[in-house]
PDB file of C-alpha atoms and ligand atoms in Angstrom:
ATOM      1  CA  UNK T   1      10.190  -4.960  -4.271  1.00 88.00           C
ATOM      2  CA  UNK T   2      11.330  -1.499  -3.136  1.00 89.00           C
ATOM      3  CA  UNK T   3      11.323   1.488  -5.526  1.00 93.00           C
ATOM      4  CA  UNK T   4      12.807   4.881  -4.568  1.00 92.00           C
ATOM      5  CA  UNK T   5      11.926   7.948  -6.493  1.00 94.00           C
ATOM      6  CA  UNK T   6      14.456  10.765  -6.587  1.00 92.00           C
ATOM      7  CA  UNK T   7      15.225  13.898  -8.514  1.00 93.00           C
ATOM      8  CA  UNK T   8      15.617  17.589  -8.505  1.00 93.00           C
ATOM      9  CA  UNK T   9      13.051  19.772  -6.588  1.00 94.00           C
ATOM     10  CA  UNK T  10       9.862  20.185  -8.405  1.00 96.00           C
ATOM     11  CA  UNK T  11      10.788  17.545 -11.119  1.00 97.00           C
ATOM     12  CA  UNK T  12       7.628  15.562 -10.435  1.00 98.00           C
ATOM     13  CA  UNK T  13       8.733  13.018  -7.927  1.00 97.00           C
ATOM     14  CA  UNK T  14       5.475  13.188  -5.858  1.00 98.00           C
ATOM     15  CA  UNK T  15       3.264  13.179  -8.979  1.00 98.00           C
ATOM     16  CA  UNK T  16       5.059  10.110 -10.277  1.00 98.00           C
ATOM     17  CA  UNK T  17       5.216   8.406  -6.812  1.00 98.00           C
ATOM     18  CA  UNK T  18       1.559   8.729  -6.008  1.00 98.00           C
ATOM     19  CA  UNK T  19       0.237   7.702  -9.446  1.00 98.00           C
ATOM     20  CA  UNK T  20       2.754   4.794  -9.598  1.00 98.00           C
ATOM     21  CA  UNK T  21       1.653   3.464  -6.224  1.00 98.00           C
ATOM     22  CA  UNK T  22      -2.150   3.646  -7.037  1.00 98.00           C
ATOM     23  CA  UNK T  23      -1.459   1.873 -10.334  1.00 98.00           C
ATOM     24  CA  UNK T  24       0.682  -0.854  -8.714  1.00 97.00           C
ATOM     25  CA  UNK T  25      -2.105  -1.330  -6.153  1.00 97.00           C
ATOM     26  CA  UNK T  26      -4.568  -1.490  -9.064  1.00 97.00           C
ATOM     27  CA  UNK T  27      -2.362  -4.167 -10.633  1.00 95.00           C
ATOM     28  CA  UNK T  28      -3.113  -6.261  -7.540  1.00 93.00           C
ATOM     29  CA  UNK T  29      -0.138  -5.797  -5.314  1.00 93.00           C
ATOM     30  CA  UNK T  30      -0.368  -4.396  -1.930  1.00 93.00           C
ATOM     31  CA  UNK T  31       1.468  -1.149  -1.715  1.00 95.00           C
ATOM     32  CA  UNK T  32       3.229   0.636   1.112  1.00 92.00           C
ATOM     33  CA  UNK T  33       3.903   4.230   0.054  1.00 94.00           C
ATOM     34  CA  UNK T  34       6.366   6.091   2.203  1.00 89.00           C
ATOM     35  CA  UNK T  35       6.470   9.870   2.163  1.00 89.00           C
ATOM     36  CA  UNK T  36      10.070  10.595   3.121  1.00 84.00           C
ATOM     37  CA  UNK T  37       9.909  14.360   2.508  1.00 83.00           C
ATOM     38  CA  UNK T  38       9.940  16.337   5.713  1.00 79.00           C
ATOM     39  CA  UNK T  39       7.322  18.480   4.046  1.00 86.00           C
ATOM     40  CA  UNK T  40       5.022  15.665   3.074  1.00 90.00           C
ATOM     41  CA  UNK T  41       2.416  15.980   0.336  1.00 93.00           C
ATOM     42  CA  UNK T  42       2.212  12.440  -1.211  1.00 96.00           C
ATOM     43  CA  UNK T  43      -1.237  11.894   0.460  1.00 97.00           C
ATOM     44  CA  UNK T  44      -3.003  14.370  -1.921  1.00 96.00           C
ATOM     45  CA  UNK T  45      -1.595  12.569  -5.001  1.00 98.00           C
ATOM     46  CA  UNK T  46      -2.658   9.306  -3.608  1.00 98.00           C
ATOM     47  CA  UNK T  47      -6.183  10.499  -3.391  1.00 98.00           C
ATOM     48  CA  UNK T  48      -6.580  11.409   0.380  1.00 97.00           C
ATOM     49  CA  UNK T  49      -8.576  14.513   1.204  1.00 93.00           C
ATOM     50  CA  UNK T  50      -6.838  17.649   2.682  1.00 91.00           C
ATOM     51  CA  UNK T  51      -8.869  17.017   5.897  1.00 92.00           C
ATOM     52  CA  UNK T  52      -7.534  13.365   6.124  1.00 92.00           C
ATOM     53  CA  UNK T  53      -4.166  14.430   5.377  1.00 91.00           C
ATOM     54  CA  UNK T  54      -4.068  17.091   8.116  1.00 89.00           C
ATOM     55  CA  UNK T  55      -5.349  14.571  10.606  1.00 89.00           C
ATOM     56  CA  UNK T  56      -2.346  12.224  10.134  1.00 88.00           C
ATOM     57  CA  UNK T  57      -0.252  11.599  13.208  1.00 82.00           C
ATOM     58  CA  UNK T  58       3.450  11.628  12.602  1.00 76.00           C
ATOM     59  CA  UNK T  59       5.575   8.709  13.780  1.00 80.00           C
ATOM     60  CA  UNK T  60       6.483   9.092  17.343  1.00 79.00           C
ATOM     61  CA  UNK T  61      10.179   9.246  18.388  1.00 73.00           C
ATOM     62  CA  UNK T  62       9.675   6.298  20.660  1.00 75.00           C
ATOM     63  CA  UNK T  63       9.365   4.058  17.584  1.00 76.00           C
ATOM     64  CA  UNK T  64      12.961   4.579  16.480  1.00 66.00           C
ATOM     65  CA  UNK T  65      16.055   2.956  17.875  1.00 67.00           C
ATOM     66  CA  UNK T  66      19.313   4.886  17.457  1.00 65.00           C
ATOM     67  CA  UNK T  67      22.447   2.775  17.167  1.00 65.00           C
ATOM     68  CA  UNK T  68      25.963   3.854  16.081  1.00 64.00           C
ATOM     69  CA  UNK T  69      27.577   1.439  13.662  1.00 60.00           C
ATOM     70  CA  UNK T  70      30.991   2.240  12.303  1.00 59.00           C
ATOM     71  CA  UNK T  71      30.556   5.967  13.234  1.00 57.00           C
ATOM     72  CA  UNK T  72      27.171   6.101  11.279  1.00 52.00           C
ATOM     73  CA  UNK T  73      24.025   6.622  13.167  1.00 54.00           C
ATOM     74  CA  UNK T  74      21.625   3.897  12.243  1.00 56.00           C
ATOM     75  CA  UNK T  75      18.042   4.301  13.045  1.00 57.00           C
ATOM     76  CA  UNK T  76      15.637   1.372  12.856  1.00 64.00           C
ATOM     77  CA  UNK T  77      12.196   0.835  14.005  1.00 68.00           C
ATOM     78  CA  UNK T  78      11.891  -0.491  17.424  1.00 73.00           C
ATOM     79  CA  UNK T  79       8.635  -2.378  16.354  1.00 77.00           C
ATOM     80  CA  UNK T  80       8.101  -4.485  13.423  1.00 76.00           C
ATOM     81  CA  UNK T  81       7.023  -2.635  10.280  1.00 75.00           C
ATOM     82  CA  UNK T  82       3.698  -4.554  10.145  1.00 78.00           C
ATOM     83  CA  UNK T  83       2.832  -3.158  13.721  1.00 82.00           C
ATOM     84  CA  UNK T  84       3.916   0.368  12.659  1.00 83.00           C
ATOM     85  CA  UNK T  85       1.945   0.057   9.393  1.00 85.00           C
ATOM     86  CA  UNK T  86      -1.099  -1.245  11.333  1.00 88.00           C
ATOM     87  CA  UNK T  87      -0.943   1.555  13.730  1.00 89.00           C
ATOM     88  CA  UNK T  88       0.199   4.548  11.695  1.00 90.00           C
ATOM     89  CA  UNK T  89      -0.501   3.587   8.085  1.00 92.00           C
ATOM     90  CA  UNK T  90      -3.243   5.425   6.325  1.00 95.00           C
ATOM     91  CA  UNK T  91      -5.559   3.587   3.925  1.00 96.00           C
ATOM     92  CA  UNK T  92      -5.659   4.964   0.469  1.00 97.00           C
ATOM     93  CA  UNK T  93      -7.560   3.725  -2.594  1.00 97.00           C
ATOM     94  CA  UNK T  94      -6.421   0.722  -4.524  1.00 97.00           C
ATOM     95  CA  UNK T  95      -4.841  -1.204  -1.550  1.00 93.00           C
ATOM     96  CA  UNK T  96      -2.181   1.563  -0.930  1.00 97.00           C
ATOM     97  CA  UNK T  97      -1.099   2.134   2.567  1.00 96.00           C
ATOM     98  CA  UNK T  98       0.598   5.479   3.435  1.00 95.00           C
ATOM     99  CA  UNK T  99       3.364   6.088   6.051  1.00 90.00           C
ATOM    100  CA  UNK T 100       4.467   9.673   6.715  1.00 87.00           C
ATOM    101  CA  UNK T 101       7.938  10.245   8.051  1.00 78.00           C
ATOM    102  CA  UNK T 102       7.482  14.016   8.325  1.00 72.00           C
ATOM    103  CA  UNK T 103       4.694  15.902   9.801  1.00 75.00           C
ATOM    104  CA  UNK T 104       1.683  17.301   7.752  1.00 76.00           C
ATOM    105  CA  UNK T 105       1.564  20.282   9.949  1.00 70.00           C
ATOM    106  CA  UNK T 106       5.198  21.046   9.520  1.00 64.00           C
ATOM    107  CA  UNK T 107       5.983  20.541  13.164  1.00 57.00           C
ATOM    108  CA  UNK T 108       9.423  18.919  13.474  1.00 47.00           C
ATOM    109  CA  UNK T 109       9.445  15.285  14.410  1.00 43.00           C
ATOM    110  CA  UNK T 110      13.245  15.151  14.835  1.00 41.00           C
TER     111      UNK T 110
ATOM    112  CA  UNK Q   1      19.377  17.038  10.889  1.00 41.00           C
ATOM    113  CA  UNK Q   2      16.088  15.273  10.442  1.00 43.00           C
ATOM    114  CA  UNK Q   3      15.758  11.705  11.543  1.00 46.00           C
ATOM    115  CA  UNK Q   4      13.479  10.821   8.636  1.00 50.00           C
ATOM    116  CA  UNK Q   5      16.492  10.052   6.378  1.00 51.00           C
ATOM    117  CA  UNK Q   6      17.438   7.157   8.660  1.00 51.00           C
ATOM    118  CA  UNK Q   7      14.001   6.112   9.395  1.00 55.00           C
ATOM    119  CA  UNK Q   8      13.548   4.946   5.755  1.00 59.00           C
ATOM    120  CA  UNK Q   9      16.206   2.322   6.280  1.00 57.00           C
ATOM    121  CA  UNK Q  10      14.496   0.758   9.085  1.00 57.00           C
ATOM    122  CA  UNK Q  11      11.351   0.684   7.202  1.00 60.00           C
ATOM    123  CA  UNK Q  12      12.907  -0.760   4.119  1.00 64.00           C
ATOM    124  CA  UNK Q  13      14.927  -3.375   5.964  1.00 60.00           C
ATOM    125  CA  UNK Q  14      12.067  -4.518   8.102  1.00 53.00           C
ATOM    126  CA  UNK Q  15       9.481  -4.757   5.400  1.00 57.00           C
ATOM    127  CA  UNK Q  16       9.759  -8.562   4.836  1.00 55.00           C
ATOM    128  CA  UNK Q  17       6.601  -9.030   2.832  1.00 60.00           C
ATOM    129  CA  UNK Q  18       7.938  -9.909  -0.584  1.00 63.00           C
ATOM    130  CA  UNK Q  19       4.691  -9.563  -2.324  1.00 77.00           C
ATOM    131  CA  UNK Q  20       4.217  -5.977  -1.291  1.00 86.00           C
ATOM    132  CA  UNK Q  21       5.698  -3.201  -3.365  1.00 92.00           C
ATOM    133  CA  UNK Q  22       7.236  -0.385  -1.364  1.00 90.00           C
ATOM    134  CA  UNK Q  23       7.307   3.069  -2.982  1.00 93.00           C
ATOM    135  CA  UNK Q  24       9.335   5.761  -1.440  1.00 90.00           C
ATOM    136  CA  UNK Q  25       8.772   9.399  -2.408  1.00 91.00           C
ATOM    137  CA  UNK Q  26      12.130  11.064  -1.486  1.00 86.00           C
ATOM    138  CA  UNK Q  27      12.803  14.739  -0.686  1.00 79.00           C
ATOM    139  CA  UNK Q  28      14.784  16.549  -3.281  1.00 77.00           C
ATOM    140  CA  UNK Q  29      18.121  17.020  -1.345  1.00 70.00           C
ATOM    141  CA  UNK Q  30      20.765  14.533  -2.225  1.00 64.00           C
ATOM    142  CA  UNK Q  31      21.203  13.976   1.398  1.00 58.00           C
ATOM    143  CA  UNK Q  32      18.756  11.098   1.296  1.00 55.00           C
ATOM    144  CA  UNK Q  33      21.058   9.268  -1.039  1.00 56.00           C
ATOM    145  CA  UNK Q  34      23.328   8.003   1.636  1.00 53.00           C
ATOM    146  CA  UNK Q  35      23.817   4.343   2.183  1.00 49.00           C
ATOM    147  CA  UNK Q  36      21.480   4.650   5.163  1.00 45.00           C
ATOM    148  CA  UNK Q  37      18.425   5.146   3.103  1.00 53.00           C
ATOM    149  CA  UNK Q  38      19.002   3.326  -0.026  1.00 59.00           C
ATOM    150  CA  UNK Q  39      20.591   0.091   0.957  1.00 64.00           C
ATOM    151  CA  UNK Q  40      17.535  -2.071   0.529  1.00 78.00           C
ATOM    152  CA  UNK Q  41      16.174  -0.464  -2.609  1.00 86.00           C
ATOM    153  CA  UNK Q  42      15.840  -2.480  -5.740  1.00 90.00           C
ATOM    154  CA  UNK Q  43      14.949   0.136  -8.222  1.00 93.00           C
ATOM    155  CA  UNK Q  44      15.676   3.954  -8.219  1.00 94.00           C
ATOM    156  CA  UNK Q  45      13.689   6.094 -10.571  1.00 96.00           C
ATOM    157  CA  UNK Q  46      15.348   9.416 -11.202  1.00 96.00           C
ATOM    158  CA  UNK Q  47      12.947  11.840 -12.406  1.00 97.00           C
ATOM    159  CA  UNK Q  48      14.336  14.490 -14.836  1.00 98.00           C
ATOM    160  CA  UNK Q  49      13.000  17.422 -16.670  1.00 98.00           C
ATOM    161  CA  UNK Q  50      14.166  18.324 -20.139  1.00 97.00           C
ATOM    162  CA  UNK Q  51      16.499  21.128 -19.167  1.00 96.00           C
ATOM    163  CA  UNK Q  52      20.104  20.975 -18.556  1.00 94.00           C
ATOM    164  CA  UNK Q  53      20.143  21.558 -14.752  1.00 94.00           C
ATOM    165  CA  UNK Q  54      17.655  18.940 -14.123  1.00 96.00           C
ATOM    166  CA  UNK Q  55      19.338  16.442 -16.372  1.00 97.00           C
ATOM    167  CA  UNK Q  56      22.785  17.246 -14.748  1.00 96.00           C
ATOM    168  CA  UNK Q  57      21.204  16.555 -11.234  1.00 94.00           C
ATOM    169  CA  UNK Q  58      19.696  13.330 -12.486  1.00 95.00           C
ATOM    170  CA  UNK Q  59      23.085  12.176 -13.798  1.00 96.00           C
ATOM    171  CA  UNK Q  60      24.575  12.856 -10.397  1.00 94.00           C
ATOM    172  CA  UNK Q  61      21.772  11.020  -8.584  1.00 92.00           C
ATOM    173  CA  UNK Q  62      22.261   8.032 -11.026  1.00 94.00           C
ATOM    174  CA  UNK Q  63      26.003   7.985 -10.313  1.00 93.00           C
ATOM    175  CA  UNK Q  64      25.328   8.024  -6.615  1.00 88.00           C
ATOM    176  CA  UNK Q  65      22.662   5.463  -6.833  1.00 89.00           C
ATOM    177  CA  UNK Q  66      24.941   3.054  -8.711  1.00 90.00           C
ATOM    178  CA  UNK Q  67      27.877   3.712  -6.316  1.00 87.00           C
ATOM    179  CA  UNK Q  68      25.419   2.842  -3.345  1.00 82.00           C
ATOM    180  CA  UNK Q  69      24.785  -0.537  -5.110  1.00 86.00           C
ATOM    181  CA  UNK Q  70      21.209  -0.023  -6.077  1.00 89.00           C
ATOM    182  CA  UNK Q  71      20.621  -2.859  -8.610  1.00 91.00           C
ATOM    183  CA  UNK Q  72      18.624  -0.853 -11.120  1.00 94.00           C
ATOM    184  CA  UNK Q  73      19.005   2.983 -11.567  1.00 95.00           C
ATOM    185  CA  UNK Q  74      16.948   4.454 -14.274  1.00 96.00           C
ATOM    186  CA  UNK Q  75      15.863   7.911 -15.668  1.00 98.00           C
ATOM    187  CA  UNK Q  76      12.231   8.811 -16.004  1.00 98.00           C
ATOM    188  CA  UNK Q  77      11.722  11.879 -18.188  1.00 98.00           C
ATOM    189  CA  UNK Q  78       8.902  14.100 -17.069  1.00 98.00           C
ATOM    190  CA  UNK Q  79       7.129  17.277 -18.460  1.00 98.00           C
ATOM    191  CA  UNK Q  80       8.142  16.404 -21.962  1.00 98.00           C
ATOM    192  CA  UNK Q  81       6.526  18.890 -24.184  1.00 98.00           C
ATOM    193  CA  UNK Q  82       7.551  18.008 -27.729  1.00 98.00           C
ATOM    194  CA  UNK Q  83      10.016  16.029 -29.743  1.00 97.00           C
ATOM    195  CA  UNK Q  84      12.689  18.591 -29.034  1.00 97.00           C
ATOM    196  CA  UNK Q  85      12.388  17.875 -25.351  1.00 97.00           C
ATOM    197  CA  UNK Q  86      12.297  14.098 -25.991  1.00 98.00           C
ATOM    198  CA  UNK Q  87      15.526  14.312 -28.214  1.00 97.00           C
ATOM    199  CA  UNK Q  88      17.338  16.459 -25.548  1.00 96.00           C
ATOM    200  CA  UNK Q  89      16.728  13.816 -22.880  1.00 97.00           C
ATOM    201  CA  UNK Q  90      17.528  10.897 -25.125  1.00 97.00           C
ATOM    202  CA  UNK Q  91      20.780  12.572 -26.288  1.00 97.00           C
ATOM    203  CA  UNK Q  92      21.764  13.450 -22.639  1.00 98.00           C
ATOM    204  CA  UNK Q  93      21.084   9.867 -21.437  1.00 98.00           C
ATOM    205  CA  UNK Q  94      22.844   8.293 -24.338  1.00 97.00           C
ATOM    206  CA  UNK Q  95      26.019  10.349 -24.074  1.00 97.00           C
ATOM    207  CA  UNK Q  96      26.181   9.937 -20.306  1.00 97.00           C
ATOM    208  CA  UNK Q  97      25.422   6.104 -20.334  1.00 97.00           C
ATOM    209  CA  UNK Q  98      22.090   6.610 -18.453  1.00 97.00           C
ATOM    210  CA  UNK Q  99      19.180   4.164 -18.804  1.00 96.00           C
ATOM    211  CA  UNK Q 100      16.256   6.078 -20.063  1.00 97.00           C
ATOM    212  CA  UNK Q 101      13.268   4.034 -18.849  1.00 95.00           C
ATOM    213  CA  UNK Q 102      10.099   6.107 -19.577  1.00 97.00           C
ATOM    214  CA  UNK Q 103       8.936   9.464 -20.720  1.00 98.00           C
ATOM    215  CA  UNK Q 104       6.003  11.258 -19.148  1.00 98.00           C
ATOM    216  CA  UNK Q 105       4.507  14.168 -21.322  1.00 98.00           C
ATOM    217  CA  UNK Q 106       3.797  17.607 -20.000  1.00 98.00           C
ATOM    218  CA  UNK Q 107       0.219  17.376 -18.975  1.00 98.00           C
ATOM    219  CA  UNK Q 108      -2.012  20.395 -17.994  1.00 98.00           C
ATOM    220  CA  UNK Q 109      -4.463  18.081 -16.393  1.00 98.00           C
ATOM    221  CA  UNK Q 110      -2.047  17.852 -13.429  1.00 98.00           C
ATOM    222  CA  UNK Q 111      -2.636  21.577 -12.569  1.00 98.00           C
ATOM    223  CA  UNK Q 112      -6.338  21.167 -12.900  1.00 98.00           C
ATOM    224  CA  UNK Q 113      -6.186  18.137 -10.632  1.00 98.00           C
ATOM    225  CA  UNK Q 114      -4.306  20.187  -8.037  1.00 96.00           C
ATOM    226  CA  UNK Q 115      -6.897  22.921  -8.226  1.00 96.00           C
ATOM    227  CA  UNK Q 116      -9.707  20.430  -7.860  1.00 95.00           C
ATOM    228  CA  UNK Q 117      -7.825  18.903  -4.811  1.00 94.00           C
ATOM    229  CA  UNK Q 118      -7.963  15.524  -6.490  1.00 97.00           C
ATOM    230  CA  UNK Q 119      -5.363  12.843  -7.189  1.00 98.00           C
ATOM    231  CA  UNK Q 120      -4.366  12.839 -10.872  1.00 98.00           C
ATOM    232  CA  UNK Q 121      -5.584   9.246 -11.302  1.00 98.00           C
ATOM    233  CA  UNK Q 122      -9.035  10.049  -9.904  1.00 98.00           C
ATOM    234  CA  UNK Q 123      -9.294  13.330 -11.756  1.00 98.00           C
ATOM    235  CA  UNK Q 124      -8.449  12.016 -15.208  1.00 98.00           C
ATOM    236  CA  UNK Q 125      -7.461   8.348 -15.279  1.00 98.00           C
ATOM    237  CA  UNK Q 126      -7.020   8.363 -18.987  1.00 98.00           C
ATOM    238  CA  UNK Q 127      -4.863  11.533 -19.211  1.00 98.00           C
ATOM    239  CA  UNK Q 128      -1.492  11.232 -21.140  1.00 98.00           C
ATOM    240  CA  UNK Q 129       0.589  11.555 -17.974  1.00 98.00           C
ATOM    241  CA  UNK Q 130      -1.334   8.887 -16.110  1.00 98.00           C
ATOM    242  CA  UNK Q 131      -1.140   6.591 -19.158  1.00 98.00           C
ATOM    243  CA  UNK Q 132       2.670   7.074 -19.369  1.00 98.00           C
ATOM    244  CA  UNK Q 133       2.987   6.224 -15.682  1.00 98.00           C
ATOM    245  CA  UNK Q 134       0.842   3.132 -16.165  1.00 98.00           C
ATOM    246  CA  UNK Q 135       3.364   2.110 -18.924  1.00 98.00           C
ATOM    247  CA  UNK Q 136       6.176   2.741 -16.480  1.00 98.00           C
ATOM    248  CA  UNK Q 137       4.467   0.526 -13.957  1.00 97.00           C
ATOM    249  CA  UNK Q 138       4.017  -2.273 -16.361  1.00 96.00           C
ATOM    250  CA  UNK Q 139       7.631  -2.034 -17.304  1.00 95.00           C
ATOM    251  CA  UNK Q 140       8.869  -2.044 -13.669  1.00 95.00           C
ATOM    252  CA  UNK Q 141       6.539  -4.992 -12.796  1.00 93.00           C
ATOM    253  CA  UNK Q 142       7.711  -6.905 -15.868  1.00 90.00           C
ATOM    254  CA  UNK Q 143      11.370  -6.426 -15.348  1.00 83.00           C
ATOM    255  CA  UNK Q 144      11.640  -6.719 -11.515  1.00 73.00           C
ATOM    256  CA  UNK Q 145      11.257 -10.173 -10.073  1.00 67.00           C
ATOM    257  CA  UNK Q 146       8.773  -9.230  -7.338  1.00 59.00           C
ATOM    258  CA  UNK Q 147       9.604 -12.150  -5.142  1.00 47.00           C
ATOM    259  CA  UNK Q 148      13.357 -11.785  -5.273  1.00 45.00           C
ATOM    260  CA  UNK Q 149      13.949  -9.632  -2.189  1.00 43.00           C
ATOM    261  CA  UNK Q 150      12.550  -9.565   1.322  1.00 37.00           C
TER     262      UNK Q 150
HETATM  263  N1  LIG R 201       4.151  15.697 -16.380  1.00 58.27           N
HETATM  264  C1  LIG R 201       3.736  16.947 -15.949  1.00 58.27           C
HETATM  265  N2  LIG R 201       3.176  17.839 -16.642  1.00 58.27           N
HETATM  266  C2  LIG R 201       2.737  18.999 -16.098  1.00 58.27           C
HETATM  267  N3  LIG R 201       3.018  19.354 -14.736  1.00 58.27           N
HETATM  268  C3  LIG R 201       3.610  18.488 -14.070  1.00 58.27           C
HETATM  269  C4  LIG R 201       4.094  17.197 -14.537  1.00 58.27           C
HETATM  270  N4  LIG R 201       4.604  16.568 -13.465  1.00 58.27           N
HETATM  271  C5  LIG R 201       4.594  17.256 -12.372  1.00 58.27           C
HETATM  272  N5  LIG R 201       3.898  18.429 -12.698  1.00 58.27           N
HETATM  273  C6  LIG R 201       3.739  19.672 -11.786  1.00 58.27           C
HETATM  274  O1  LIG R 201       4.959  20.122 -11.321  1.00 58.27           O
HETATM  275  C7  LIG R 201       4.909  20.526 -10.038  1.00 58.27           C
HETATM  276  C8  LIG R 201       5.905  19.706  -9.131  1.00 58.27           C
HETATM  277  O2  LIG R 201       5.487  18.365  -9.200  1.00 58.27           O
HETATM  278  P1  LIG R 201       5.771  17.456  -7.864  1.00 58.27           P
HETATM  279  O3  LIG R 201       5.204  18.010  -6.593  1.00 58.27           O
HETATM  280  O4  LIG R 201       5.237  15.991  -8.208  1.00 58.27           O
HETATM  281  O5  LIG R 201       7.367  17.431  -7.771  1.00 58.27           O
HETATM  282  P2  LIG R 201       8.297  16.903  -6.658  1.00 58.27           P
HETATM  283  O6  LIG R 201       9.542  16.635  -7.300  1.00 58.27           O
HETATM  284  O7  LIG R 201       7.621  16.064  -5.731  1.00 58.27           O
HETATM  285  O8  LIG R 201       8.553  18.387  -5.908  1.00 58.27           O
HETATM  286  P3  LIG R 201       9.333  18.506  -4.439  1.00 58.27           P
HETATM  287  O9  LIG R 201      10.755  18.544  -4.907  1.00 58.27           O
HETATM  288  O10 LIG R 201       8.883  19.952  -4.036  1.00 58.27           O
HETATM  289  O11 LIG R 201       8.974  17.407  -3.646  1.00 58.27           O
HETATM  290  C9  LIG R 201       3.425  20.246  -9.599  1.00 58.27           C
HETATM  291  O12 LIG R 201       2.670  21.441  -9.669  1.00 58.27           O
HETATM  292  C10 LIG R 201       2.929  19.178 -10.635  1.00 58.27           C
HETATM  293  O13 LIG R 201       1.600  19.323 -10.886  1.00 58.27           O
HETATM  294 MG1  LIG R 202       7.468  16.045  -3.752  1.00 58.27          MG
END
């Protein structure tokens, strides 16, 4: 199942996402939490320390394949998500794994 | 233009483990709500605060989400302080045909947790906001057939 959390700036997306993810993990399901914000901060709500968060390495460009489909640029992973998760996912409490699409230091990744 | 929008698509499409639950914390900009990032999403939770601008934004997200073919698009009210807030959100959702799925109360614990540098669920696991989100989780898990999609 895939759950997307959206809403106006500051409405509480990250608060709900992080707590939601931890509770789903606690209910016994493996969880992949994806921080899709270019200014990521989901890690802290998931229970990682600031130090761990700042040490997270952003996904490298090489992992992404760019293709043009009907005029739309479609980016997909060049490696299976399991492999990307294994390499770049960060362990959080309650069986949650975190993947960051933006960079914790704010350095642009693309 | 940041490629992070498009990256989500790859991740969502290529996460075939049906048992796993994928949770995507989006950025506020409506740009992420293109077909590119929402195609494989089963449930969209639109977080709305009880004031008009936030509700109006939520309404637009709901419309977009439905247009993009997301099977379930629901509103989650947040920072609800009292019955007036609850009534305002309920009224707005009702008159706009929006599915109001859950209400999370305004909870001063969240600011404390932030100051303490802790996750809300670790800082105060039985706080009202955490309990409301737990109800939301129960509801989503109960209504979504976990094994339906890959
Ligand atoms: N139910 C609540 N009660 C009180 N404060 C809350 C509640 N939900 C969120 N907040 C506070 O509101 C602020 C914004 O929350 P959060 O970061 O989760 O929003 P967001 O939608 O992810 O923001 P952004 O658009 O910047 O990503 C935070 O300080 C958070 O602690
Ligand atoms: Mg956020």
